[in-house]
Short mmCIF file of C-alpha atoms and ligand atoms in Angstrom, two decimals:
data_model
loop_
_atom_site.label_atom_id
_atom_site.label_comp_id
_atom_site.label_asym_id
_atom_site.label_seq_id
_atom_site.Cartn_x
_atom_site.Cartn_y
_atom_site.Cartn_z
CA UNK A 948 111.01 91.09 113.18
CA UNK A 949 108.04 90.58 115.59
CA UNK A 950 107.56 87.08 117.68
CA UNK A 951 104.00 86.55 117.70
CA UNK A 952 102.07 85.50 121.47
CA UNK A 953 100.68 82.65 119.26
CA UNK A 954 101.97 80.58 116.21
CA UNK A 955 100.03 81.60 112.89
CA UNK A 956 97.72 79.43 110.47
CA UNK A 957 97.29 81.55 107.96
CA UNK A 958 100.47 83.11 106.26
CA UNK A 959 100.21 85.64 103.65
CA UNK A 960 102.95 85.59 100.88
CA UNK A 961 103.34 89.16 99.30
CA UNK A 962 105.33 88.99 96.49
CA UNK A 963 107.19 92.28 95.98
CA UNK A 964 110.44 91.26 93.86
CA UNK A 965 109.15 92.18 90.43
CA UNK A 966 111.80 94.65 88.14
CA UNK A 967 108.76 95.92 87.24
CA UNK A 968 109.67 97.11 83.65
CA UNK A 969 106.70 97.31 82.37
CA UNK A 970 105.88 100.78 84.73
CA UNK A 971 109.43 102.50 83.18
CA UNK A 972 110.22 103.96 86.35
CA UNK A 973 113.61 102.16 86.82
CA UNK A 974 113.20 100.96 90.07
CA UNK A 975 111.65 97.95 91.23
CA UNK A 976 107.75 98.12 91.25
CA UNK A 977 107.53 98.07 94.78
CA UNK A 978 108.93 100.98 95.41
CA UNK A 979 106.92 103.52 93.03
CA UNK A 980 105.07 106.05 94.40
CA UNK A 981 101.47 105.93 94.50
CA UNK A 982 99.34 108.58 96.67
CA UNK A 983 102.41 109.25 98.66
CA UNK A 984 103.24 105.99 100.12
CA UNK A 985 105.04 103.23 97.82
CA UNK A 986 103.11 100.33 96.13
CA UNK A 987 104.76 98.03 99.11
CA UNK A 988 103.57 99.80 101.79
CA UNK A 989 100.04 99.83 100.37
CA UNK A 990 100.30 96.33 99.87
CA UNK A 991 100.84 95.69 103.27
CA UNK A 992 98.16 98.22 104.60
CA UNK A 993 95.56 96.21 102.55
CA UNK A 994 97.08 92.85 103.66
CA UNK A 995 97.56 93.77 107.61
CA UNK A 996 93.60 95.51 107.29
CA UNK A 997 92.31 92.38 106.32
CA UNK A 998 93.04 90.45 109.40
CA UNK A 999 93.59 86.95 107.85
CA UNK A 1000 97.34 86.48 108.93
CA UNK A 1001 99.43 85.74 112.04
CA UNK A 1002 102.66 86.22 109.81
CA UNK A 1003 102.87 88.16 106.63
CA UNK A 1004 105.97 86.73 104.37
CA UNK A 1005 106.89 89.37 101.68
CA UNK A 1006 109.56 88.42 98.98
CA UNK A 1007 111.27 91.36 97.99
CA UNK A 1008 114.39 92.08 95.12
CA UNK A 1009 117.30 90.29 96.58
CA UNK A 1010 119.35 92.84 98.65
CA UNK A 1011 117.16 96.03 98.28
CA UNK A 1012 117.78 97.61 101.81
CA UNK A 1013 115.33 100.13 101.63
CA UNK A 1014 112.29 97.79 100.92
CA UNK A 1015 114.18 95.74 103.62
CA UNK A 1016 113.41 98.66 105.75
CA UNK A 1017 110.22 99.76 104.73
CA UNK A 1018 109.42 96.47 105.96
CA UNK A 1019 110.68 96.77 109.24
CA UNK A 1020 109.49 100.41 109.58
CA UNK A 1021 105.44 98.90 108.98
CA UNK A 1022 106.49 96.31 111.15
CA UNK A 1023 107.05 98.66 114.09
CA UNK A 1024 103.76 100.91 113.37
CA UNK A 1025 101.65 97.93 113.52
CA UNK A 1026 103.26 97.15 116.71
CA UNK A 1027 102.66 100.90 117.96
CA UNK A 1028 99.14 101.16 116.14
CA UNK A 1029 97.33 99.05 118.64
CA UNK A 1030 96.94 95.45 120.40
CA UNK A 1031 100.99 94.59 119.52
CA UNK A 1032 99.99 90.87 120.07
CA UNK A 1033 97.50 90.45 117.72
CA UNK A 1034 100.13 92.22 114.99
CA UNK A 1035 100.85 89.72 111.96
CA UNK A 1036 104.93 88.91 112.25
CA UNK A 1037 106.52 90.63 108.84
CA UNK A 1038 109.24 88.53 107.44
CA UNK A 1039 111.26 90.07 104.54
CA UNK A 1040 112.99 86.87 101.89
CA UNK A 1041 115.23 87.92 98.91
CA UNK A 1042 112.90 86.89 95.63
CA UNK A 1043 114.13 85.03 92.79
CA UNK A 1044 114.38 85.08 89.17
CA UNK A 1045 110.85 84.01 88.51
CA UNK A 1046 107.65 84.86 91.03
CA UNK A 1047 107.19 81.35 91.03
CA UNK A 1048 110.69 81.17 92.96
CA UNK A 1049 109.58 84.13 94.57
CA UNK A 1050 106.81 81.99 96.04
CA UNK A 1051 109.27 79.25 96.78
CA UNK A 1052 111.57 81.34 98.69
CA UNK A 1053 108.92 82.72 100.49
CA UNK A 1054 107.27 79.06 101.45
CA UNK A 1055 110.81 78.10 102.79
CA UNK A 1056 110.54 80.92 105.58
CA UNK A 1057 106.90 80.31 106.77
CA UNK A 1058 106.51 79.70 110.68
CA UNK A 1059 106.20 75.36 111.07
CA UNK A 1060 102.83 75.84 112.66
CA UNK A 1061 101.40 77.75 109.40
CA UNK A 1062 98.50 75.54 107.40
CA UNK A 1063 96.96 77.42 105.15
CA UNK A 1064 98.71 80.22 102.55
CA UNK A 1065 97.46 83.48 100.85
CA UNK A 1066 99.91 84.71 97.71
CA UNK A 1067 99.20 88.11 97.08
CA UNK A 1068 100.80 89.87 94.26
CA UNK A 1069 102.43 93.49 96.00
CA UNK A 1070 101.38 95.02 92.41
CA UNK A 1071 97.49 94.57 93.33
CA UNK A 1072 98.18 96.82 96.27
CA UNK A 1073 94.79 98.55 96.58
CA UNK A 1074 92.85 94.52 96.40
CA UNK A 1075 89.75 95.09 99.14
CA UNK A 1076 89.63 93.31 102.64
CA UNK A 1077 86.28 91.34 101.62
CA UNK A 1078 88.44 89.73 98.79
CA UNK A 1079 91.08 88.45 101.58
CA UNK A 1080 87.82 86.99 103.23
CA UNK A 1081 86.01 86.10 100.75
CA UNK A 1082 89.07 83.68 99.83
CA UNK A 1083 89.80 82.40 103.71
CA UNK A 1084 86.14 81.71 104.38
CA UNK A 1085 86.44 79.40 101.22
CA UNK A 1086 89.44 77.85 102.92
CA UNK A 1087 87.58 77.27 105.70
CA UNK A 1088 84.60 75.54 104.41
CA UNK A 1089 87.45 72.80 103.16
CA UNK A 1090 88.71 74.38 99.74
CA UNK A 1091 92.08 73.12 99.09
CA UNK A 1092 92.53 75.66 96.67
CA UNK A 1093 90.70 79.36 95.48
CA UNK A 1094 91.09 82.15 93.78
CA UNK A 1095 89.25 85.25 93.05
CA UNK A 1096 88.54 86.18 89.58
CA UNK A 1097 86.13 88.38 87.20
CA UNK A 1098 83.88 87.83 84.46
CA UNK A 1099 86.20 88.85 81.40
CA UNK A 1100 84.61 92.13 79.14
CA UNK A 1101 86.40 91.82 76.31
CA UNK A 1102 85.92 89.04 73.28
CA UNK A 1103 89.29 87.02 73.64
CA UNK A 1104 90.42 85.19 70.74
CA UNK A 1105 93.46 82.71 70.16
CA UNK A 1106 95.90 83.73 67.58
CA UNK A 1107 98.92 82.30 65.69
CA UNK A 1108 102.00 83.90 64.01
CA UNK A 1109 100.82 84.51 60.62
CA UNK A 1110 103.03 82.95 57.98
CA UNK A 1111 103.76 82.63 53.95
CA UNK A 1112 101.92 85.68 51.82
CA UNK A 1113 99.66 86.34 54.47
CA UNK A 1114 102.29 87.47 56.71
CA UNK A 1115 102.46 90.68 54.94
CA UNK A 1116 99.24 92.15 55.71
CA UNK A 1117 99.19 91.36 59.32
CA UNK A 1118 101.26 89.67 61.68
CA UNK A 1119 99.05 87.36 63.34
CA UNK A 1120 95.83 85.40 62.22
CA UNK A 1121 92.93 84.36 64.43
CA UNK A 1122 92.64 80.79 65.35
CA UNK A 1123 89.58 80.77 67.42
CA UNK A 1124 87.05 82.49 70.03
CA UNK A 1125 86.67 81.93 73.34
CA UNK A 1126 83.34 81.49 74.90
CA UNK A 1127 83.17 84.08 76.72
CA UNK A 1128 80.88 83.47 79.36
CA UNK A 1129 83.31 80.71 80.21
CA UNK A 1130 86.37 82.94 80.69
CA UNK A 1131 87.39 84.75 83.95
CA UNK A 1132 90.57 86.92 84.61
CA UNK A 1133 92.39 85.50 87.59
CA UNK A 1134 93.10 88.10 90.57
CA UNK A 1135 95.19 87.74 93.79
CA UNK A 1136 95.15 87.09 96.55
CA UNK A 1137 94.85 83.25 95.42
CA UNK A 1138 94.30 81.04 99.32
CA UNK A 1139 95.88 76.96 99.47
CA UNK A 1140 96.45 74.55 102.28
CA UNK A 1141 100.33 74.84 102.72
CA UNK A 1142 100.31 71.51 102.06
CA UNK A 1143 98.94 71.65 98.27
CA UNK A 1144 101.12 74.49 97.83
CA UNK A 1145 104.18 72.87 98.95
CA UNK A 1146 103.47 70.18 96.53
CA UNK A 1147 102.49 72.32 93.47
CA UNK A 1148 105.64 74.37 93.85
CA UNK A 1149 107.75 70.92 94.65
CA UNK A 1150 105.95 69.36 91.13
CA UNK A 1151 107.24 72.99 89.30
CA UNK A 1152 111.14 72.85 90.67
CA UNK A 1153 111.93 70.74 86.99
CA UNK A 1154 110.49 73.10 84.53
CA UNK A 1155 112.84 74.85 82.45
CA UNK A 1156 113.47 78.52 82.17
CA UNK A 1157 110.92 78.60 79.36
CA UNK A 1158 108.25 76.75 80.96
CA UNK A 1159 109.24 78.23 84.35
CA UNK A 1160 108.39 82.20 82.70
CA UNK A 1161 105.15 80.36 81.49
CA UNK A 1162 103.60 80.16 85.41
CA UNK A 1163 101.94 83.49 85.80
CA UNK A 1164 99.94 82.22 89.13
CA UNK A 1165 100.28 79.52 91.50
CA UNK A 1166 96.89 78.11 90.64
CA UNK A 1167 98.55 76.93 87.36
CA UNK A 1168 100.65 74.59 89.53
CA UNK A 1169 97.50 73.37 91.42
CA UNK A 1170 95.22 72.55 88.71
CA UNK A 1171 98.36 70.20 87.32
CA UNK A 1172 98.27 68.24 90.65
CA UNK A 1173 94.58 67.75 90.13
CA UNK A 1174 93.53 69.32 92.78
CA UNK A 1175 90.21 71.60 92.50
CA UNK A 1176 90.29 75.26 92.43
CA UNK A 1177 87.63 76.85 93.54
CA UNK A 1178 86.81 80.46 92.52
CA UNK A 1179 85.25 83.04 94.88
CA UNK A 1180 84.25 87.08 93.10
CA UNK A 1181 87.17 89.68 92.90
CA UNK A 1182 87.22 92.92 92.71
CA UNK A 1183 87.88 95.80 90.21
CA UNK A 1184 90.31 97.69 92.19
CA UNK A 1185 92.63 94.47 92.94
CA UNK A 1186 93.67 95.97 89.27
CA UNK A 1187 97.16 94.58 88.90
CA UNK A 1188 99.47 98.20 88.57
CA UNK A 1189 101.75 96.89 85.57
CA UNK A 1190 101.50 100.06 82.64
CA UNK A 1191 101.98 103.43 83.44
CA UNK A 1192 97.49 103.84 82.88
CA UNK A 1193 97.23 101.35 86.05
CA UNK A 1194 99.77 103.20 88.25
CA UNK A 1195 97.03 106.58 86.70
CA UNK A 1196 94.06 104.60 87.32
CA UNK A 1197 95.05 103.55 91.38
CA UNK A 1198 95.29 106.95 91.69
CA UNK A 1199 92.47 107.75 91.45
CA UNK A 1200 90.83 105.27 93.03
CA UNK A 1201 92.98 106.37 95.95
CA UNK A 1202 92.37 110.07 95.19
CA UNK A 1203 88.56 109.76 93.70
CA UNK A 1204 85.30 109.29 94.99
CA UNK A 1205 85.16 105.31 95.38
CA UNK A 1206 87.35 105.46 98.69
CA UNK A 1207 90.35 103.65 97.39
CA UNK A 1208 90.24 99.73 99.19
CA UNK A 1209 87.08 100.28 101.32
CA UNK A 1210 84.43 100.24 98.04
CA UNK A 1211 83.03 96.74 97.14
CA UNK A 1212 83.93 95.58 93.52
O1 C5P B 2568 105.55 90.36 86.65
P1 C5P B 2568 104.22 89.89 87.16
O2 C5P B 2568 103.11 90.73 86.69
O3 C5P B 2568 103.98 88.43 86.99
O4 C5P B 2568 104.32 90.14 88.73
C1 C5P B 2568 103.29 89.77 89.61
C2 C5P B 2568 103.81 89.90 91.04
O5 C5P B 2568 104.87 88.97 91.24
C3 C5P B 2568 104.34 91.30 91.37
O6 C5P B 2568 103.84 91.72 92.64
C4 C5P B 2568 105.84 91.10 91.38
O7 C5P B 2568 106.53 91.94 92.30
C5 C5P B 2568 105.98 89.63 91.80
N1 C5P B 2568 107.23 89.02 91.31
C6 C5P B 2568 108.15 88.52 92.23
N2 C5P B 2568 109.32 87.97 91.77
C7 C5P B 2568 109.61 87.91 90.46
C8 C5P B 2568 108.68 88.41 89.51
C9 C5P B 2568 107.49 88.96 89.96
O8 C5P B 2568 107.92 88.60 93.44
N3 C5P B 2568 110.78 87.42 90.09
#
């Protein structure tokens, strides 16, 4: 949409082509509400604030015209909101079935002098600048891979279907505990030289549907290469907006006191 005075480095992939289900809105995630603009268009706020990108690649629901043009219409007000050369370039990709295609179809439209990637889920649309730098300053200093994450509250346990008699008094039995200082929940946006991206999401073009579903984060793909992922601190209000109590909840971090993206998590 733009043609940028420079070629980028860093790309950021927004994925935005989620049915998003889960919310019960029926319409794609993307486009729900939230404080008055949609979830895409905060998304891209957050991701254009941050300053890491020369092009910002956002995979949307294949043929949805109006995210199509929500694109284009942020595309035009970063151009009018100030030095129009320094604007990232927007590019807008039809998603696929899985956001691992998402990703791919995404990677596929990334300017040839690009070298280093941030994917960004569109759903953690309120995720604070320092995150975004916190991540490329770790690609900097030579990390091939990094993600931010959070020390995990809850006890998390393993469990099994439960089967024979037992099956009628619950219907699942604990197999184990995890130690918990051990565990982190994984946030976006998660940073990769293109290069170890490319390959992780060449290694992943095999899997079956099944195993396909199974890659909730491009990290997954990375740690199977071998490669080392790093991990930098997230930040509470990257809160992923899945249930109906998330969509509540980034209200009111928009609405309340904290200051919506600006507060340190
Ligand atoms: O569904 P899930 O929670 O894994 O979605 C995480 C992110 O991946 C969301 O921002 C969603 O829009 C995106 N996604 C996508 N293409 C898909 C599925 C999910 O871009 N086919």
């Amino acid at each position: 949409m733009t043609t940028p005075s420079a070629a980028p480095v860093t790309a950021v992939i927004l994925v935005a082509a989620g049915s998003g289900q889960r919310l019960g809105y029926g319409m794609p995630k993307a486009k729900v509400p939230l404080g008055g603009d949609s979830i895409l268009i905060h998304a891209l706020r957050g991701v254009a604030a941050a300053g890491v990108a020369r092009q910002i690649c956002v995979a949307l629901p294949p043929g949805d015209r109006d995210l199509a043009a929500q694109c284009e219409a942020f595309a035009e007000e970063l151009q009018r909101g100030g030095d129009a050369s320094e604007a990232p370039e927007i590019t807008a990709v039809d998603g696929g079935a899985s956001r691992a295609d998402s990703v791919r179809a995404a990677l596929a439209a990334l300017h040839p002098d690009t070298r280093s990637v941030l994917v960004h889920d569109a759903a953690r649309a309120l995720a604070p600048e320092a995150v975004f730098h916190r991540v490329a300053e770790a690609l900097a200093a030579g990390a091939l891979a990094v993600i931010p994450v959070l020390p995990v509250v809850d006890t998390v346990k393993t469990v099994a279907r439960t089967t024979g008699p037992d099956a009628d008094i619950a219907p699942e039995l604990v197999t184990g505990t995890a130690p918990r200082e051990a565990l982190r929940a994984v946030q976006t946006p998660q940073g990769f030289s293109l290069d170890t991206l490319r390959r992780a999401h060449e290694s992943a073009e095999g899997l079956d549907e099944a195993q396909a579903a199974a890659v909730t984060d491009d990290a997954m793909l990375v740690e199977l290469l071998g490669v080392p992922v790093h991990a930098v601190r997230g930040a509470s209000q990257s809160l992923k907006i899945t249930t109906p109590l998330d969509l509540i909840l980034a209200e009111g971090l928009l609405e309340g006191p904290l200051g919506a993206r600006w507060v340190e998590g």
